Amino acid sequence: MSQDISNRTGRRNWHMPAHPRIPNPEDGPLQAFAYDLRQLGEGQVSVPWIAGHEETTVSRAALYAALSGARLPKRETVGTLLRWWAGSPADENPDSEGQFYVESAWEWAERLPRDHEGRRAAIHWRDRYLKLATDVEKAREFTPRAPRVAIATPPEQHRVSDELKRLFSQTGLDDDQLWLVFGKLTFRVESYLEGKALPSDDMCWRIVEHCLSFAPSLDPDDAYKRLARAAEVARAARARDRRIARTNRTNGDSATA
């Protein structure tokens, strides 16, 4: 990225988020992709800055999630990060109309000068992403669906409810005024509080945004990281308990055979 953009933002060398945790490139192609993408962003403009830019259409939660390696990010999400970290928006010609990158995720590269290294970087990352997406889809096709089992709510899931209550308490409103903060999202938030469901990364950020409207002094990044981390731990706990339940059921079926 050109130096003028980094200096103009005044936020060069911002810390990378505590959530997601640093992926382990030895744990598979998704983790390796996220790890390398995260490394690319070291010393560049921050995720919050990118998310807050007027031209950005991808949520901050989606940008953070792309750096976790937990699942395949959308190409628009990857393309948004690459535009700022591998390309150089300051060098783009807004009137350029290229033909090579037909998808919106990569069209920023066509606005760069023909000899710009950002073009070469875009081709490299685009090809790597497409290969990753193909490999992930193939792996899904050959992965048998696990049998459904019933599990109790794991203790780790209570942390999500605790984080939501802590977050809501900062609005200064009473519990029966939940609807004032969340409006049509109230029923979904109540399902998280009751342990019936878990919020996605995007929903975690939406919840924080709603609370921020009533608590301007709230640190949105910290609140998001705490809530999203709690949801991530709860999902892992549910996966663990389902795995144990399936193993126990298989062992029980074997014993009665």
PDB file of C-alpha atoms in Angstrom:
ATOM      1  CA  MET A   1       0.000   0.000   0.000  1.00  0.00           C
ATOM      2  CA  SER A   2       1.295   3.468  -0.779  1.00  0.00           C
ATOM      3  CA  GLN A   3       2.655   5.429   2.136  1.00  0.00           C
ATOM      4  CA  ASP A   4       0.332   8.405   1.726  1.00  0.00           C
ATOM      5  CA  ILE A   5      -2.784   6.379   2.547  1.00  0.00           C
ATOM      6  CA  SER A   6      -1.278   4.944   5.711  1.00  0.00           C
ATOM      7  CA  ASN A   7      -0.149   8.372   6.861  1.00  0.00           C
ATOM      8  CA  ARG A   8      -3.396  10.085   5.942  1.00  0.00           C
ATOM      9  CA  THR A   9      -5.417   7.703   8.125  1.00  0.00           C
ATOM     10  CA  GLY A  10      -3.151   8.339  11.070  1.00  0.00           C
ATOM     11  CA  ARG A  11      -3.710   4.730  12.093  1.00  0.00           C
ATOM     12  CA  ARG A  12      -0.784   2.855  10.700  1.00  0.00           C
ATOM     13  CA  ASN A  13       0.380  -0.034  12.908  1.00  0.00           C
ATOM     14  CA  TRP A  14      -2.967  -0.332  14.656  1.00  0.00           C
ATOM     15  CA  HIS A  15      -3.211  -3.587  16.595  1.00  0.00           C
ATOM     16  CA  MET A  16      -4.946  -6.503  14.952  1.00  0.00           C
ATOM     17  CA  PRO A  17      -8.066  -7.600  16.864  1.00  0.00           C
ATOM     18  CA  ALA A  18      -7.895 -10.015  19.778  1.00  0.00           C
ATOM     19  CA  HIS A  19     -10.786 -11.728  18.040  1.00  0.00           C
ATOM     20  CA  PRO A  20     -10.186 -13.669  15.901  1.00  0.00           C
ATOM     21  CA  ARG A  21      -7.269 -15.539  17.417  1.00  0.00           C
ATOM     22  CA  ILE A  22      -4.218 -15.947  15.216  1.00  0.00           C
ATOM     23  CA  PRO A  23      -4.907 -18.882  12.855  1.00  0.00           C
ATOM     24  CA  ASN A  24      -2.490 -21.802  12.745  1.00  0.00           C
ATOM     25  CA  PRO A  25      -1.324 -22.251   9.118  1.00  0.00           C
ATOM     26  CA  GLU A  26      -0.593 -25.908   9.876  1.00  0.00           C
ATOM     27  CA  ASP A  27      -4.285 -26.616  10.553  1.00  0.00           C
ATOM     28  CA  GLY A  28      -5.412 -26.643   6.926  1.00  0.00           C
ATOM     29  CA  PRO A  29      -5.898 -24.413   3.887  1.00  0.00           C
ATOM     30  CA  LEU A  30      -8.559 -22.170   5.470  1.00  0.00           C
ATOM     31  CA  GLN A  31      -6.328 -21.422   8.437  1.00  0.00           C
ATOM     32  CA  ALA A  32      -3.297 -20.904   6.167  1.00  0.00           C
ATOM     33  CA  PHE A  33      -5.226 -18.483   3.950  1.00  0.00           C
ATOM     34  CA  ALA A  34      -6.469 -16.490   6.951  1.00  0.00           C
ATOM     35  CA  TYR A  35      -3.004 -16.470   8.506  1.00  0.00           C
ATOM     36  CA  ASP A  36      -1.368 -15.111   5.345  1.00  0.00           C
ATOM     37  CA  LEU A  37      -4.143 -12.552   4.894  1.00  0.00           C
ATOM     38  CA  ARG A  38      -3.662 -11.419   8.468  1.00  0.00           C
ATOM     39  CA  GLN A  39       0.094 -11.150   7.900  1.00  0.00           C
ATOM     40  CA  LEU A  40      -0.566  -9.036   4.817  1.00  0.00           C
ATOM     41  CA  GLY A  41      -2.502  -6.585   6.958  1.00  0.00           C
ATOM     42  CA  GLU A  42       0.204  -6.109   9.582  1.00  0.00           C
ATOM     43  CA  GLY A  43       1.277  -2.475   9.581  1.00  0.00           C
ATOM     44  CA  GLN A  44      -1.521  -1.478   7.201  1.00  0.00           C
ATOM     45  CA  VAL A  45      -4.732   0.453   7.872  1.00  0.00           C
ATOM     46  CA  SER A  46      -6.929  -1.250  10.448  1.00  0.00           C
ATOM     47  CA  VAL A  47     -10.064  -3.325   9.980  1.00  0.00           C
ATOM     48  CA  PRO A  48     -12.193  -0.719  11.839  1.00  0.00           C
ATOM     49  CA  TRP A  49     -10.878   1.988   9.519  1.00  0.00           C
ATOM     50  CA  ILE A  50     -11.661  -0.077   6.405  1.00  0.00           C
ATOM     51  CA  ALA A  51     -15.123  -0.947   7.718  1.00  0.00           C
ATOM     52  CA  GLY A  52     -15.838   2.709   8.443  1.00  0.00           C
ATOM     53  CA  HIS A  53     -14.772   3.950   5.019  1.00  0.00           C
ATOM     54  CA  GLU A  54     -17.635   5.340   2.952  1.00  0.00           C
ATOM     55  CA  GLU A  55     -16.868   2.995   0.046  1.00  0.00           C
ATOM     56  CA  THR A  56     -16.911  -0.166   2.186  1.00  0.00           C
ATOM     57  CA  THR A  57     -20.056  -2.285   1.934  1.00  0.00           C
ATOM     58  CA  VAL A  58     -18.825  -5.229   4.039  1.00  0.00           C
ATOM     59  CA  SER A  59     -19.444  -5.259   7.795  1.00  0.00           C
ATOM     60  CA  ARG A  60     -16.642  -5.044  10.321  1.00  0.00           C
ATOM     61  CA  ALA A  61     -17.687  -8.433  11.728  1.00  0.00           C
ATOM     62  CA  ALA A  62     -17.332 -10.071   8.308  1.00  0.00           C
ATOM     63  CA  LEU A  63     -13.868  -8.538   7.864  1.00  0.00           C
ATOM     64  CA  TYR A  64     -12.759  -9.831  11.255  1.00  0.00           C
ATOM     65  CA  ALA A  65     -14.260 -13.266  10.531  1.00  0.00           C
ATOM     66  CA  ALA A  66     -12.229 -13.532   7.314  1.00  0.00           C
ATOM     67  CA  LEU A  67      -9.101 -13.386   9.465  1.00  0.00           C
ATOM     68  CA  SER A  68     -10.160 -16.254  11.738  1.00  0.00           C
ATOM     69  CA  GLY A  69      -9.917 -19.173   9.306  1.00  0.00           C
ATOM     70  CA  ALA A  70     -13.059 -20.697  10.807  1.00  0.00           C
ATOM     71  CA  ARG A  71     -14.945 -20.770   7.511  1.00  0.00           C
ATOM     72  CA  LEU A  72     -14.671 -19.609   3.914  1.00  0.00           C
ATOM     73  CA  PRO A  73     -15.247 -15.849   3.703  1.00  0.00           C
ATOM     74  CA  LYS A  74     -17.199 -14.299   0.847  1.00  0.00           C
ATOM     75  CA  ARG A  75     -15.113 -13.055  -2.044  1.00  0.00           C
ATOM     76  CA  GLU A  76     -16.380  -9.499  -1.525  1.00  0.00           C
ATOM     77  CA  THR A  77     -14.989  -9.620   2.005  1.00  0.00           C
ATOM     78  CA  VAL A  78     -11.584 -10.843   0.850  1.00  0.00           C
ATOM     79  CA  GLY A  79     -11.548  -8.350  -2.016  1.00  0.00           C
ATOM     80  CA  THR A  80     -12.280  -5.474   0.373  1.00  0.00           C
ATOM     81  CA  LEU A  81      -9.315  -6.326   2.593  1.00  0.00           C
ATOM     82  CA  LEU A  82      -7.046  -6.840  -0.410  1.00  0.00           C
ATOM     83  CA  ARG A  83      -7.985  -3.501  -1.914  1.00  0.00           C
ATOM     84  CA  TRP A  84      -6.469  -1.734   1.096  1.00  0.00           C
ATOM     85  CA  TRP A  85      -3.725  -4.185   2.001  1.00  0.00           C
ATOM     86  CA  ALA A  86      -2.442  -5.406  -1.400  1.00  0.00           C
ATOM     87  CA  GLY A  87      -3.665  -2.583  -3.617  1.00  0.00           C
ATOM     88  CA  SER A  88      -3.563   1.187  -3.289  1.00  0.00           C
ATOM     89  CA  PRO A  89      -6.850   3.117  -3.495  1.00  0.00           C
ATOM     90  CA  ALA A  90      -4.912   6.377  -3.801  1.00  0.00           C
ATOM     91  CA  ASP A  91      -3.450   5.127  -7.097  1.00  0.00           C
ATOM     92  CA  GLU A  92      -6.771   4.004  -8.562  1.00  0.00           C
ATOM     93  CA  ASN A  93      -8.230   5.752 -11.587  1.00  0.00           C
ATOM     94  CA  PRO A  94     -11.987   5.945 -10.940  1.00  0.00           C
ATOM     95  CA  ASP A  95     -12.680   6.332 -14.679  1.00  0.00           C
ATOM     96  CA  SER A  96     -10.848   3.135 -15.632  1.00  0.00           C
ATOM     97  CA  GLU A  97     -13.031   0.390 -17.088  1.00  0.00           C
ATOM     98  CA  GLY A  98     -11.134  -2.873 -17.174  1.00  0.00           C
ATOM     99  CA  GLN A  99     -12.446  -6.144 -18.538  1.00  0.00           C
ATOM    100  CA  PHE A 100     -10.307  -8.788 -16.841  1.00  0.00           C
ATOM    101  CA  TYR A 101     -11.863  -8.657 -13.389  1.00  0.00           C
ATOM    102  CA  VAL A 102     -15.545  -9.127 -14.064  1.00  0.00           C
ATOM    103  CA  GLU A 103     -16.511  -9.615 -10.414  1.00  0.00           C
ATOM    104  CA  SER A 104     -17.014  -6.647  -8.123  1.00  0.00           C
ATOM    105  CA  ALA A 105     -14.731  -8.239  -5.524  1.00  0.00           C
ATOM    106  CA  TRP A 106     -11.696  -7.682  -7.747  1.00  0.00           C
ATOM    107  CA  GLU A 107     -12.656  -4.705  -9.908  1.00  0.00           C
ATOM    108  CA  TRP A 108     -10.536  -2.332  -7.825  1.00  0.00           C
ATOM    109  CA  ALA A 109      -7.417  -3.896  -9.399  1.00  0.00           C
ATOM    110  CA  GLU A 110      -8.548  -2.801 -12.856  1.00  0.00           C
ATOM    111  CA  ARG A 111      -8.525   0.805 -11.707  1.00  0.00           C
ATOM    112  CA  LEU A 112      -4.811   0.600 -10.918  1.00  0.00           C
ATOM    113  CA  PRO A 113      -2.105   1.484 -13.486  1.00  0.00           C
ATOM    114  CA  ARG A 114      -1.163  -1.412 -15.767  1.00  0.00           C
ATOM    115  CA  ASP A 115       2.289  -1.841 -14.218  1.00  0.00           C
ATOM    116  CA  HIS A 116       1.103  -1.487 -10.600  1.00  0.00           C
ATOM    117  CA  GLU A 117       2.182  -4.321  -8.300  1.00  0.00           C
ATOM    118  CA  GLY A 118      -1.314  -4.292  -6.812  1.00  0.00           C
ATOM    119  CA  ARG A 119      -2.601  -5.837 -10.050  1.00  0.00           C
ATOM    120  CA  ARG A 120      -0.189  -8.743  -9.730  1.00  0.00           C
ATOM    121  CA  ALA A 121      -1.083  -9.159  -6.075  1.00  0.00           C
ATOM    122  CA  ALA A 122      -4.791  -9.197  -6.958  1.00  0.00           C
ATOM    123  CA  ILE A 123      -4.273 -11.969  -9.511  1.00  0.00           C
ATOM    124  CA  HIS A 124      -2.272 -14.021  -6.997  1.00  0.00           C
ATOM    125  CA  TRP A 125      -4.849 -13.672  -4.220  1.00  0.00           C
ATOM    126  CA  ARG A 126      -7.824 -14.108  -6.526  1.00  0.00           C
ATOM    127  CA  ASP A 127      -6.429 -17.388  -7.888  1.00  0.00           C
ATOM    128  CA  ARG A 128      -5.576 -18.583  -4.407  1.00  0.00           C
ATOM    129  CA  TYR A 129      -9.056 -17.733  -3.146  1.00  0.00           C
ATOM    130  CA  LEU A 130     -10.770 -19.499  -6.054  1.00  0.00           C
ATOM    131  CA  LYS A 131      -8.693 -22.636  -5.452  1.00  0.00           C
ATOM    132  CA  LEU A 132      -9.498 -22.495  -1.756  1.00  0.00           C
ATOM    133  CA  ALA A 133     -13.219 -22.098  -2.456  1.00  0.00           C
ATOM    134  CA  THR A 134     -13.133 -25.085  -4.832  1.00  0.00           C
ATOM    135  CA  ASP A 135     -11.293 -27.246  -2.296  1.00  0.00           C
ATOM    136  CA  VAL A 136     -13.703 -26.289   0.483  1.00  0.00           C
ATOM    137  CA  GLU A 137     -16.740 -27.140  -1.656  1.00  0.00           C
ATOM    138  CA  LYS A 138     -15.241 -30.507  -2.630  1.00  0.00           C
ATOM    139  CA  ALA A 139     -14.518 -31.319   1.008  1.00  0.00           C
ATOM    140  CA  ARG A 140     -18.139 -30.537   1.907  1.00  0.00           C
ATOM    141  CA  GLU A 141     -19.445 -32.842  -0.797  1.00  0.00           C
ATOM    142  CA  PHE A 142     -17.458 -35.792   0.536  1.00  0.00           C
ATOM    143  CA  THR A 143     -18.087 -35.145   4.217  1.00  0.00           C
ATOM    144  CA  PRO A 144     -20.961 -37.318   5.467  1.00  0.00           C
ATOM    145  CA  ARG A 145     -23.621 -35.506   7.468  1.00  0.00           C
ATOM    146  CA  ALA A 146     -23.273 -36.264  11.160  1.00  0.00           C
ATOM    147  CA  PRO A 147     -26.319 -37.811  12.881  1.00  0.00           C
ATOM    148  CA  ARG A 148     -28.446 -35.401  14.892  1.00  0.00           C
ATOM    149  CA  VAL A 149     -28.253 -35.689  18.668  1.00  0.00           C
ATOM    150  CA  ALA A 150     -29.885 -33.799  21.507  1.00  0.00           C
ATOM    151  CA  ILE A 151     -27.613 -32.066  24.022  1.00  0.00           C
ATOM    152  CA  ALA A 152     -28.117 -29.898  27.078  1.00  0.00           C
ATOM    153  CA  THR A 153     -27.036 -26.273  27.006  1.00  0.00           C
ATOM    154  CA  PRO A 154     -23.311 -26.333  27.846  1.00  0.00           C
ATOM    155  CA  PRO A 155     -22.039 -24.132  30.696  1.00  0.00           C
ATOM    156  CA  GLU A 156     -19.926 -22.157  28.228  1.00  0.00           C
ATOM    157  CA  GLN A 157     -23.081 -20.873  26.545  1.00  0.00           C
ATOM    158  CA  HIS A 158     -24.083 -19.011  29.700  1.00  0.00           C
ATOM    159  CA  ARG A 159     -21.165 -16.659  29.059  1.00  0.00           C
ATOM    160  CA  VAL A 160     -22.979 -15.347  25.980  1.00  0.00           C
ATOM    161  CA  SER A 161     -25.962 -14.433  28.120  1.00  0.00           C
ATOM    162  CA  ASP A 162     -23.660 -12.844  30.698  1.00  0.00           C
ATOM    163  CA  GLU A 163     -21.933 -10.727  28.034  1.00  0.00           C
ATOM    164  CA  LEU A 164     -25.276  -9.627  26.621  1.00  0.00           C
ATOM    165  CA  LYS A 165     -26.503  -8.622  30.069  1.00  0.00           C
ATOM    166  CA  ARG A 166     -23.277  -6.735  30.763  1.00  0.00           C
ATOM    167  CA  LEU A 167     -23.547  -4.972  27.418  1.00  0.00           C
ATOM    168  CA  PHE A 168     -27.201  -4.072  27.898  1.00  0.00           C
ATOM    169  CA  SER A 169     -26.549  -2.800  31.435  1.00  0.00           C
ATOM    170  CA  GLN A 170     -24.354  -0.063  29.977  1.00  0.00           C
ATOM    171  CA  THR A 171     -27.399   1.453  28.258  1.00  0.00           C
ATOM    172  CA  GLY A 172     -28.841   2.337  31.679  1.00  0.00           C
ATOM    173  CA  LEU A 173     -32.216   0.839  30.757  1.00  0.00           C
ATOM    174  CA  ASP A 174     -34.241  -1.742  32.674  1.00  0.00           C
ATOM    175  CA  ASP A 175     -34.557  -5.342  31.521  1.00  0.00           C
ATOM    176  CA  ASP A 176     -38.159  -4.797  30.439  1.00  0.00           C
ATOM    177  CA  GLN A 177     -36.987  -2.055  28.037  1.00  0.00           C
ATOM    178  CA  LEU A 178     -34.987  -4.404  25.837  1.00  0.00           C
ATOM    179  CA  TRP A 179     -37.226  -3.588  22.893  1.00  0.00           C
ATOM    180  CA  LEU A 180     -36.245   0.094  23.053  1.00  0.00           C
ATOM    181  CA  VAL A 181     -32.686  -0.863  22.130  1.00  0.00           C
ATOM    182  CA  PHE A 182     -33.204  -3.748  19.737  1.00  0.00           C
ATOM    183  CA  GLY A 183     -36.601  -3.116  18.161  1.00  0.00           C
ATOM    184  CA  LYS A 184     -37.476  -5.924  15.754  1.00  0.00           C
ATOM    185  CA  LEU A 185     -34.337  -7.814  16.819  1.00  0.00           C
ATOM    186  CA  THR A 186     -35.646  -8.172  20.375  1.00  0.00           C
ATOM    187  CA  PHE A 187     -36.967 -11.723  19.948  1.00  0.00           C
ATOM    188  CA  ARG A 188     -33.639 -12.875  18.534  1.00  0.00           C
ATOM    189  CA  VAL A 189     -31.708 -11.231  21.370  1.00  0.00           C
ATOM    190  CA  GLU A 190     -34.062 -12.877  23.874  1.00  0.00           C
ATOM    191  CA  SER A 191     -33.316 -16.266  22.312  1.00  0.00           C
ATOM    192  CA  TYR A 192     -29.598 -15.628  22.911  1.00  0.00           C
ATOM    193  CA  LEU A 193     -30.250 -14.579  26.495  1.00  0.00           C
ATOM    194  CA  GLU A 194     -32.272 -17.749  27.098  1.00  0.00           C
ATOM    195  CA  GLY A 195     -29.620 -19.992  25.581  1.00  0.00           C
ATOM    196  CA  LYS A 196     -31.851 -21.123  22.712  1.00  0.00           C
ATOM    197  CA  ALA A 197     -29.523 -19.860  19.981  1.00  0.00           C
ATOM    198  CA  LEU A 198     -26.116 -18.283  19.413  1.00  0.00           C
ATOM    199  CA  PRO A 199     -25.443 -15.009  17.575  1.00  0.00           C
ATOM    200  CA  SER A 200     -23.342 -14.981  14.419  1.00  0.00           C
ATOM    201  CA  ASP A 201     -20.368 -12.618  14.099  1.00  0.00           C
ATOM    202  CA  ASP A 202     -22.508 -10.199  12.084  1.00  0.00           C
ATOM    203  CA  MET A 203     -25.272 -10.325  14.689  1.00  0.00           C
ATOM    204  CA  CYS A 204     -22.760  -9.687  17.482  1.00  0.00           C
ATOM    205  CA  TRP A 205     -21.747  -6.486  15.760  1.00  0.00           C
ATOM    206  CA  ARG A 206     -25.360  -5.432  15.139  1.00  0.00           C
ATOM    207  CA  ILE A 207     -26.124  -5.946  18.828  1.00  0.00           C
ATOM    208  CA  VAL A 208     -23.153  -3.774  19.802  1.00  0.00           C
ATOM    209  CA  GLU A 209     -24.228  -1.058  17.354  1.00  0.00           C
ATOM    210  CA  HIS A 210     -27.732  -0.964  18.826  1.00  0.00           C
ATOM    211  CA  CYS A 211     -26.344  -0.656  22.369  1.00  0.00           C
ATOM    212  CA  LEU A 212     -23.896   2.022  21.254  1.00  0.00           C
ATOM    213  CA  SER A 213     -26.820   4.260  20.310  1.00  0.00           C
ATOM    214  CA  PHE A 214     -27.817   4.332  24.000  1.00  0.00           C
ATOM    215  CA  ALA A 215     -24.290   4.155  25.463  1.00  0.00           C
ATOM    216  CA  PRO A 216     -21.977   6.471  23.439  1.00  0.00           C
ATOM    217  CA  SER A 217     -19.058   5.863  25.827  1.00  0.00           C
ATOM    218  CA  LEU A 218     -19.130   2.132  25.085  1.00  0.00           C
ATOM    219  CA  ASP A 219     -15.966   0.765  23.437  1.00  0.00           C
ATOM    220  CA  PRO A 220     -17.515  -1.007  20.428  1.00  0.00           C
ATOM    221  CA  ASP A 221     -14.417  -2.999  19.459  1.00  0.00           C
ATOM    222  CA  ASP A 222     -13.936  -4.396  22.950  1.00  0.00           C
ATOM    223  CA  ALA A 223     -17.656  -5.137  23.341  1.00  0.00           C
ATOM    224  CA  TYR A 224     -17.754  -6.917  19.987  1.00  0.00           C
ATOM    225  CA  LYS A 225     -14.648  -8.962  20.738  1.00  0.00           C
ATOM    226  CA  ARG A 226     -15.984 -10.084  24.116  1.00  0.00           C
ATOM    227  CA  LEU A 227     -19.393 -11.079  22.756  1.00  0.00           C
ATOM    228  CA  ALA A 228     -18.098 -12.719  19.578  1.00  0.00           C
ATOM    229  CA  ARG A 229     -15.459 -14.620  21.563  1.00  0.00           C
ATOM    230  CA  ALA A 230     -18.097 -15.878  23.990  1.00  0.00           C
ATOM    231  CA  ALA A 231     -20.242 -17.077  21.073  1.00  0.00           C
ATOM    232  CA  GLU A 232     -17.224 -18.761  19.471  1.00  0.00           C
ATOM    233  CA  VAL A 233     -16.406 -20.639  22.700  1.00  0.00           C
ATOM    234  CA  ALA A 234     -20.056 -21.653  23.072  1.00  0.00           C
ATOM    235  CA  ARG A 235     -20.179 -23.013  19.516  1.00  0.00           C
ATOM    236  CA  ALA A 236     -17.044 -25.039  20.171  1.00  0.00           C
ATOM    237  CA  ALA A 237     -18.573 -26.372  23.389  1.00  0.00           C
ATOM    238  CA  ARG A 238     -21.759 -27.400  21.603  1.00  0.00           C
ATOM    239  CA  ALA A 239     -19.703 -29.159  18.921  1.00  0.00           C
ATOM    240  CA  ARG A 240     -17.756 -30.936  21.663  1.00  0.00           C
ATOM    241  CA  ASP A 241     -20.911 -32.079  23.454  1.00  0.00           C
ATOM    242  CA  ARG A 242     -22.514 -33.255  20.199  1.00  0.00           C
ATOM    243  CA  ARG A 243     -19.387 -35.237  19.403  1.00  0.00           C
ATOM    244  CA  ILE A 244     -19.466 -36.854  22.861  1.00  0.00           C
ATOM    245  CA  ALA A 245     -23.175 -37.632  22.506  1.00  0.00           C
ATOM    246  CA  ARG A 246     -22.621 -39.278  19.112  1.00  0.00           C
ATOM    247  CA  THR A 247     -19.738 -41.331  20.481  1.00  0.00           C
ATOM    248  CA  ASN A 248     -21.812 -42.463  23.447  1.00  0.00           C
ATOM    249  CA  ARG A 249     -24.727 -43.379  21.196  1.00  0.00           C
ATOM    250  CA  THR A 250     -22.444 -45.341  18.866  1.00  0.00           C
ATOM    251  CA  ASN A 251     -20.888 -47.188  21.784  1.00  0.00           C
ATOM    252  CA  GLY A 252     -24.334 -47.908  23.199  1.00  0.00           C
ATOM    253  CA  ASP A 253     -25.549 -49.280  19.879  1.00  0.00           C
ATOM    254  CA  SER A 254     -22.458 -51.483  19.643  1.00  0.00           C
ATOM    255  CA  ALA A 255     -23.004 -52.840  23.140  1.00  0.00           C
ATOM    256  CA  THR A 256     -26.595 -53.871  22.377  1.00  0.00           C
ATOM    257  CA  ALA A 257     -25.803 -55.370  18.979  1.00  0.00           C
TER     258      ALA A 257
END
